[in-house]
PDB file of C-alpha atoms in Angstrom:
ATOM      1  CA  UNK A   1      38.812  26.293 -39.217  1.00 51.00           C
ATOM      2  CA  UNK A   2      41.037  26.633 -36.458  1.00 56.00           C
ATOM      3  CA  UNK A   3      44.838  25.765 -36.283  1.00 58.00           C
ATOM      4  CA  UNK A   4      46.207  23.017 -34.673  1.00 56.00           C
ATOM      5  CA  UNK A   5      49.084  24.121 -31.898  1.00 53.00           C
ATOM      6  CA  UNK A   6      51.687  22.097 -32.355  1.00 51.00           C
ATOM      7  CA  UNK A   7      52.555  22.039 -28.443  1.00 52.00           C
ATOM      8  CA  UNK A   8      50.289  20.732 -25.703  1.00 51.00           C
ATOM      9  CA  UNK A   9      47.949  23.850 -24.462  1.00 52.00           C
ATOM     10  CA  UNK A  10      48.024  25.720 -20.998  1.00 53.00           C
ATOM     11  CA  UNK A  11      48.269  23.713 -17.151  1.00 50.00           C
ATOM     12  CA  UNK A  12      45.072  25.535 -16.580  1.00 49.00           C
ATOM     13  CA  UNK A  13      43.113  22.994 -14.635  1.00 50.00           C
ATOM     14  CA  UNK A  14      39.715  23.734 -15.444  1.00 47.00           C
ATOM     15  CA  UNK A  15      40.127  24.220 -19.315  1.00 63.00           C
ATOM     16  CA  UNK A  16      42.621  21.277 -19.646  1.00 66.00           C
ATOM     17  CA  UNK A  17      40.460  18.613 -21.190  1.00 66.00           C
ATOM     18  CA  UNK A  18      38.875  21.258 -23.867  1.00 71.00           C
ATOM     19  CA  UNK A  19      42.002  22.473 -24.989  1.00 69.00           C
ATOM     20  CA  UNK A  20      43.634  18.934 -25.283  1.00 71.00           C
ATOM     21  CA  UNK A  21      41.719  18.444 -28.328  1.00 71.00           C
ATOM     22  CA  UNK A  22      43.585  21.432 -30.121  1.00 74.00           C
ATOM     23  CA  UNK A  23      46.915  19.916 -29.853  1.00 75.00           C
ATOM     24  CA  UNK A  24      47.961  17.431 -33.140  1.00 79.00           C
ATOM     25  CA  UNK A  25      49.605  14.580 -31.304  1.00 82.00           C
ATOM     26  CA  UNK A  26      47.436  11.692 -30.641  1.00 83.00           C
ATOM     27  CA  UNK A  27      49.226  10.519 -27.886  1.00 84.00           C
ATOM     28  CA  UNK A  28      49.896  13.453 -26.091  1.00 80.00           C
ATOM     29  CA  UNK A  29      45.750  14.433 -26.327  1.00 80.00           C
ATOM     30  CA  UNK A  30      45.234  11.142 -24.387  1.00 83.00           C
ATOM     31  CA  UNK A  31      47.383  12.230 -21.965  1.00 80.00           C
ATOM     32  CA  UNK A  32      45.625  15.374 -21.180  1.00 79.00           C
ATOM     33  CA  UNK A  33      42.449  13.896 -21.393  1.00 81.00           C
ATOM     34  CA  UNK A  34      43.779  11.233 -19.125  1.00 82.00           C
ATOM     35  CA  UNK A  35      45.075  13.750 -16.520  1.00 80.00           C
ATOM     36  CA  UNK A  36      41.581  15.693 -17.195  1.00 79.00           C
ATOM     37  CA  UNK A  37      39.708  12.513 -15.717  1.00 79.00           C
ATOM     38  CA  UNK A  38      42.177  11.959 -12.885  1.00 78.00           C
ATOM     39  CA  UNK A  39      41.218  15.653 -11.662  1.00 77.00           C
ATOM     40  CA  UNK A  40      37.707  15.171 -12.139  1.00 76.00           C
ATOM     41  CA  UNK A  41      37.896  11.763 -10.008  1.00 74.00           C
ATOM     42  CA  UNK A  42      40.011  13.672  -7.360  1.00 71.00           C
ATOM     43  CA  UNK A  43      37.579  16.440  -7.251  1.00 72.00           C
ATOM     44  CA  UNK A  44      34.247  14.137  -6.761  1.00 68.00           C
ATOM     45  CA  UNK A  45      36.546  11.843  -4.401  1.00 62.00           C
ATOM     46  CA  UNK A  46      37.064  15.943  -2.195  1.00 56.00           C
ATOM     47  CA  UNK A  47      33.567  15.891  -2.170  1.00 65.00           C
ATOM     48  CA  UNK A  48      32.972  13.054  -0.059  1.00 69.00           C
ATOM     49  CA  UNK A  49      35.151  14.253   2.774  1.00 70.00           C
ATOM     50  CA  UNK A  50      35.195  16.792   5.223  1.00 69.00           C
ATOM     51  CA  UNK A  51      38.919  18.187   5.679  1.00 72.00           C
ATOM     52  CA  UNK A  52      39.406  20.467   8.910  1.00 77.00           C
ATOM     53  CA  UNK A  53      42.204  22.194   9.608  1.00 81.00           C
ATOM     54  CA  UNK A  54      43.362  23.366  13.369  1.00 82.00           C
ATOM     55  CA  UNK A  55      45.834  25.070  15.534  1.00 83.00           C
ATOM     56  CA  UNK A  56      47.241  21.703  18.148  1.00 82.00           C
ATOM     57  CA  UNK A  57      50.258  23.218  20.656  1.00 83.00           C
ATOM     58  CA  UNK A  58      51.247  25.513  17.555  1.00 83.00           C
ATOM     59  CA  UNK A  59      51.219  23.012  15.320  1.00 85.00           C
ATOM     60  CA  UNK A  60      48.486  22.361  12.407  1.00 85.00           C
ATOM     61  CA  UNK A  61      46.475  19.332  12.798  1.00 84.00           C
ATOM     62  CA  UNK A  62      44.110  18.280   9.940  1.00 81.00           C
ATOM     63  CA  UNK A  63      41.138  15.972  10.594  1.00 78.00           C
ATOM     64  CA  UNK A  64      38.988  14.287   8.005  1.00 73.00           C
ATOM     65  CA  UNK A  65      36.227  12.460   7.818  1.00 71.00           C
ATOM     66  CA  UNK A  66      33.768  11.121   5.428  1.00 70.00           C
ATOM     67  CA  UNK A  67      30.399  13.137   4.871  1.00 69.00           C
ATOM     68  CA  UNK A  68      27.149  11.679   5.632  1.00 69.00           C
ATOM     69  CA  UNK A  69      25.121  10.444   2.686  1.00 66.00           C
ATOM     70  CA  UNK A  70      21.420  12.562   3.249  1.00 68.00           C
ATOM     71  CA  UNK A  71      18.627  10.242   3.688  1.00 74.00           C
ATOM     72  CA  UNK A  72      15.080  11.385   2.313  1.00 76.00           C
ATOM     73  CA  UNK A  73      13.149  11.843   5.038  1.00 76.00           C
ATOM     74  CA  UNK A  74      10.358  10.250   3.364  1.00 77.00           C
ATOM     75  CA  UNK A  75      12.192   6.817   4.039  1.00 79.00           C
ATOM     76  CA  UNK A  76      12.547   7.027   7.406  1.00 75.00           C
ATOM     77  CA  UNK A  77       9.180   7.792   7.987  1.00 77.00           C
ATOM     78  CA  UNK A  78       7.943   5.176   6.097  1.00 77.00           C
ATOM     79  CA  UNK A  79      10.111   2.917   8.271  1.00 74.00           C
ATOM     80  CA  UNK A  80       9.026   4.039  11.248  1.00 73.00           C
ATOM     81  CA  UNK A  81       5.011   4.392   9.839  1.00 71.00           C
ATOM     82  CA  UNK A  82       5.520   0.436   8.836  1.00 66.00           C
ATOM     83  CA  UNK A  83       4.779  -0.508  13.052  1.00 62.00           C
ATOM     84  CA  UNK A  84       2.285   1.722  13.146  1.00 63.00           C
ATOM     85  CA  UNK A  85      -1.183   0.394  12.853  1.00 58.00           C
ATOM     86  CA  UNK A  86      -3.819   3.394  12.088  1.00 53.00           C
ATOM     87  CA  UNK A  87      -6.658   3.930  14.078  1.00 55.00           C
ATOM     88  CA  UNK A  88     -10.292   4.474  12.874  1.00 54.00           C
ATOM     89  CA  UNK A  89     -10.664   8.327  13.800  1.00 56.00           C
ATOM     90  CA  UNK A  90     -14.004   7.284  15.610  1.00 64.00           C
ATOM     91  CA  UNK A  91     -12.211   5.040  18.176  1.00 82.00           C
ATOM     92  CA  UNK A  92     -12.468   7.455  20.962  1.00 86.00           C
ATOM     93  CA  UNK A  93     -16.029   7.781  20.472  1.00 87.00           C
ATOM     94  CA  UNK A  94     -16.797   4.802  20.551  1.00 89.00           C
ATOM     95  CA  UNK A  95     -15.230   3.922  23.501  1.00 92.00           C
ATOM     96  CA  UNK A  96     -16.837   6.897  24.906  1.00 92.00           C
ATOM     97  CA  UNK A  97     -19.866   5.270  24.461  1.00 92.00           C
ATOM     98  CA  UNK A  98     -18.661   1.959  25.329  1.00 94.00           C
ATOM     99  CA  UNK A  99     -17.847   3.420  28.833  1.00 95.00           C
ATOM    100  CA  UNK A 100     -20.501   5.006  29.310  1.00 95.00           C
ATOM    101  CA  UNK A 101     -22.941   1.590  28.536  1.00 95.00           C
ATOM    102  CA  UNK A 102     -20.134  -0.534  30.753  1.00 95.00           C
ATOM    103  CA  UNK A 103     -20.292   2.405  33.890  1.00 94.00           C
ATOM    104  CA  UNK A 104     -23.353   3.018  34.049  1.00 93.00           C
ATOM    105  CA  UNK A 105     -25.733   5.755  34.129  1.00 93.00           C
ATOM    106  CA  UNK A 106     -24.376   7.356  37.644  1.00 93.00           C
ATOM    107  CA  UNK A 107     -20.931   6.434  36.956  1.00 94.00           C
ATOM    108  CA  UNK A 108     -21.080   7.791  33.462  1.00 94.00           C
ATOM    109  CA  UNK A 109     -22.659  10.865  34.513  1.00 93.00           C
ATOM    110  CA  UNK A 110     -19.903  11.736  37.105  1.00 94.00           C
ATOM    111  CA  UNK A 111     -16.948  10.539  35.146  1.00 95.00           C
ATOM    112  CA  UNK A 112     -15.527  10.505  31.335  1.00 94.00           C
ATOM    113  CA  UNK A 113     -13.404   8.878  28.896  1.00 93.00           C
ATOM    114  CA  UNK A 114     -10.421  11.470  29.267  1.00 92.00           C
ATOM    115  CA  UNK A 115      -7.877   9.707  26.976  1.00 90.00           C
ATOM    116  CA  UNK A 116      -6.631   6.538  25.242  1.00 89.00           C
ATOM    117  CA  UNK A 117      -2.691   5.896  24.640  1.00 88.00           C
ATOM    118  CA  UNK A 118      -0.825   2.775  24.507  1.00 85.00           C
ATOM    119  CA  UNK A 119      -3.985   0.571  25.463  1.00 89.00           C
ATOM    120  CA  UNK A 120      -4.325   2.720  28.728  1.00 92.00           C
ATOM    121  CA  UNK A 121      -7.616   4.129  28.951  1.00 94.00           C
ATOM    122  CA  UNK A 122      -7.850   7.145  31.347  1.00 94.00           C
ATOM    123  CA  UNK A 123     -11.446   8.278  32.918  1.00 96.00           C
ATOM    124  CA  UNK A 124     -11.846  11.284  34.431  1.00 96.00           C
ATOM    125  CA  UNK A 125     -14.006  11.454  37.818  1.00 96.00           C
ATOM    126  CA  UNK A 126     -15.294  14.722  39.344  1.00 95.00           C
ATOM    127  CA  UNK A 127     -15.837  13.681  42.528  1.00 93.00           C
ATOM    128  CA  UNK A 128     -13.208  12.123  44.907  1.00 93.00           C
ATOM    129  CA  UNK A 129     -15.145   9.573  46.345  1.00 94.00           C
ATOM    130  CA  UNK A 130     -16.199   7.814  43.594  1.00 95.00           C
ATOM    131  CA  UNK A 131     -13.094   8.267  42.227  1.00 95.00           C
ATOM    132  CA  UNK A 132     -11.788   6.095  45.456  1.00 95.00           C
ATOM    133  CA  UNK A 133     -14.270   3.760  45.355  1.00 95.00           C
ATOM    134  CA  UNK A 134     -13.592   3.125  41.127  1.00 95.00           C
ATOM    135  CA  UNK A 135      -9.905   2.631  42.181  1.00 94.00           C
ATOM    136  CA  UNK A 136     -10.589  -0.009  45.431  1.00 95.00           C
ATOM    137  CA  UNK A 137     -13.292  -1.601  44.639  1.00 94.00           C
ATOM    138  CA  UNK A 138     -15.040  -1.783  40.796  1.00 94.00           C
ATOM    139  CA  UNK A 139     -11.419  -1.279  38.869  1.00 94.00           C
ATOM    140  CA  UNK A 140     -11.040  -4.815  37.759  1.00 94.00           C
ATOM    141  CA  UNK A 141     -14.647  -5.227  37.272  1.00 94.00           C
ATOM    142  CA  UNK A 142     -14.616  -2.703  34.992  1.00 95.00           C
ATOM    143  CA  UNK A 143     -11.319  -3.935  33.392  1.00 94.00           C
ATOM    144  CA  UNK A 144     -13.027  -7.535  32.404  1.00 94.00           C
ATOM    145  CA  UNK A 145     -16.604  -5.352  31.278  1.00 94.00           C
ATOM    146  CA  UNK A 146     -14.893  -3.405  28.939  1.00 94.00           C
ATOM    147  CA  UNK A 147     -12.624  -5.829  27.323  1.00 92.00           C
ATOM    148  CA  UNK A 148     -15.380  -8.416  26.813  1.00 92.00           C
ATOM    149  CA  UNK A 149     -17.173  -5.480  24.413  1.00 92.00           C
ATOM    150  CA  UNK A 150     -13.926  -3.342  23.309  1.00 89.00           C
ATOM    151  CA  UNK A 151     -14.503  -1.557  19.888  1.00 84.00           C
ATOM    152  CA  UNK A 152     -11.045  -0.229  19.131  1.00 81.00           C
ATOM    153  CA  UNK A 153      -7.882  -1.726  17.468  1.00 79.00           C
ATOM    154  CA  UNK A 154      -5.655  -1.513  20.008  1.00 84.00           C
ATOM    155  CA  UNK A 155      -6.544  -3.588  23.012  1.00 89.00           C
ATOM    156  CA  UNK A 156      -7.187  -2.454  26.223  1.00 91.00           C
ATOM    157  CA  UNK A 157      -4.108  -3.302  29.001  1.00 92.00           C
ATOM    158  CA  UNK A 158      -4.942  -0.808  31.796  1.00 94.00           C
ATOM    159  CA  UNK A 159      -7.849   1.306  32.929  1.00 96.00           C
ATOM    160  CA  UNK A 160      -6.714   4.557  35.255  1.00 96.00           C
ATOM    161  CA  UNK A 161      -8.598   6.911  36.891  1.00 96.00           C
ATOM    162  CA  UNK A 162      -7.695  10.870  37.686  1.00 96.00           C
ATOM    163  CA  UNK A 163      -9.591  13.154  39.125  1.00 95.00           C
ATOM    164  CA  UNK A 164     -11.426  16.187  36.908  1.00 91.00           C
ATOM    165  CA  UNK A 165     -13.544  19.203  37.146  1.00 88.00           C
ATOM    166  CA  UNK A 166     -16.802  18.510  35.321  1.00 85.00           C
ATOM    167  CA  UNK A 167     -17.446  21.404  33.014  1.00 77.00           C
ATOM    168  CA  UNK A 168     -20.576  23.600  33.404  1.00 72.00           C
ATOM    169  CA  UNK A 169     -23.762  22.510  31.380  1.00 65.00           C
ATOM    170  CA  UNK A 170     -25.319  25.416  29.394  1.00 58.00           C
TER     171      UNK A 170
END
């Protein structure tokens, strides 16, 4: 078995709360062990800041501030996923074909369903004069067709038009 010292062990800060159990003096142990927790609190306490140190007009400034806590990005994209409502994956198709039943077989065959977003549904239209006439005269028309026999979760708030180059048929 060991020997007891009968004076209190070494400053050394790392190995001060192992060695305060070799020394014989109750009291004096708690001590050690006392000043061993109040370095261990300091310590985790340094780890929440951030201390910098710089050069001001010669003189040395030091700035410190507290460090950000990381956040899981799980969480925040389960907050921001909460507002989202998801979307059958055959939406667009079907509003593809509800377009195309709405439009028309000349309109359909000169225009398509180029994108949904937001409840905006953009057509294409490869030639410019229908794609005039769609915006003066049938827009609104079209607007109250469609909504009366709308497929897809999200509503439909605005119908645009742009113009396109109809791909070759093979």
């Amino acid at each position: 078995m060991a020997k007891k010292r009968p004076t209190f062990p070494g400053t050394r800060k790392r190995a001060l709360d192992k060695r305060a159990l070799d020394v014989e003096d109750p009291e004096w142990r708690a001590w050690f062990l006392e000043v061993a927790r109040r370095r261990a609190e300091l310590e985790a306490a340094g780890k929440k800041f951030v201390v910098r140190t710089y050069e001001d007009d010669g003189d040395s400034k030091t700035v410190a501030r507290r460090k950000a806590d990381p956040i899981v990005l799980k969480k925040l994209v389960k907050e921001v996923a909460k507002d989202m409502r998801p979307r059958p994956a055959d939406d667009l198709e079907a509003i593809r074909n509800t377009w195309a039943s709405v439009a028309g077989p000349e309109i359909a065959g000169e225009s398509a369903v180029y994108s949904f977003r937001g409840g905006i549904l953009t057509v294409e239209v490869y030639s410019g004069i229908l794609l005039q006439e769609l915006r003066q005269f049938h827009a609104t028309a079209l607007v109250k067709d469609l909504r009366d026999v709308w497929p897809a979760s999200v509503p439909l708030v605005q119908l645009k038009f742009r113009t396109g180059k109809q791909s070759p048929k093979p």
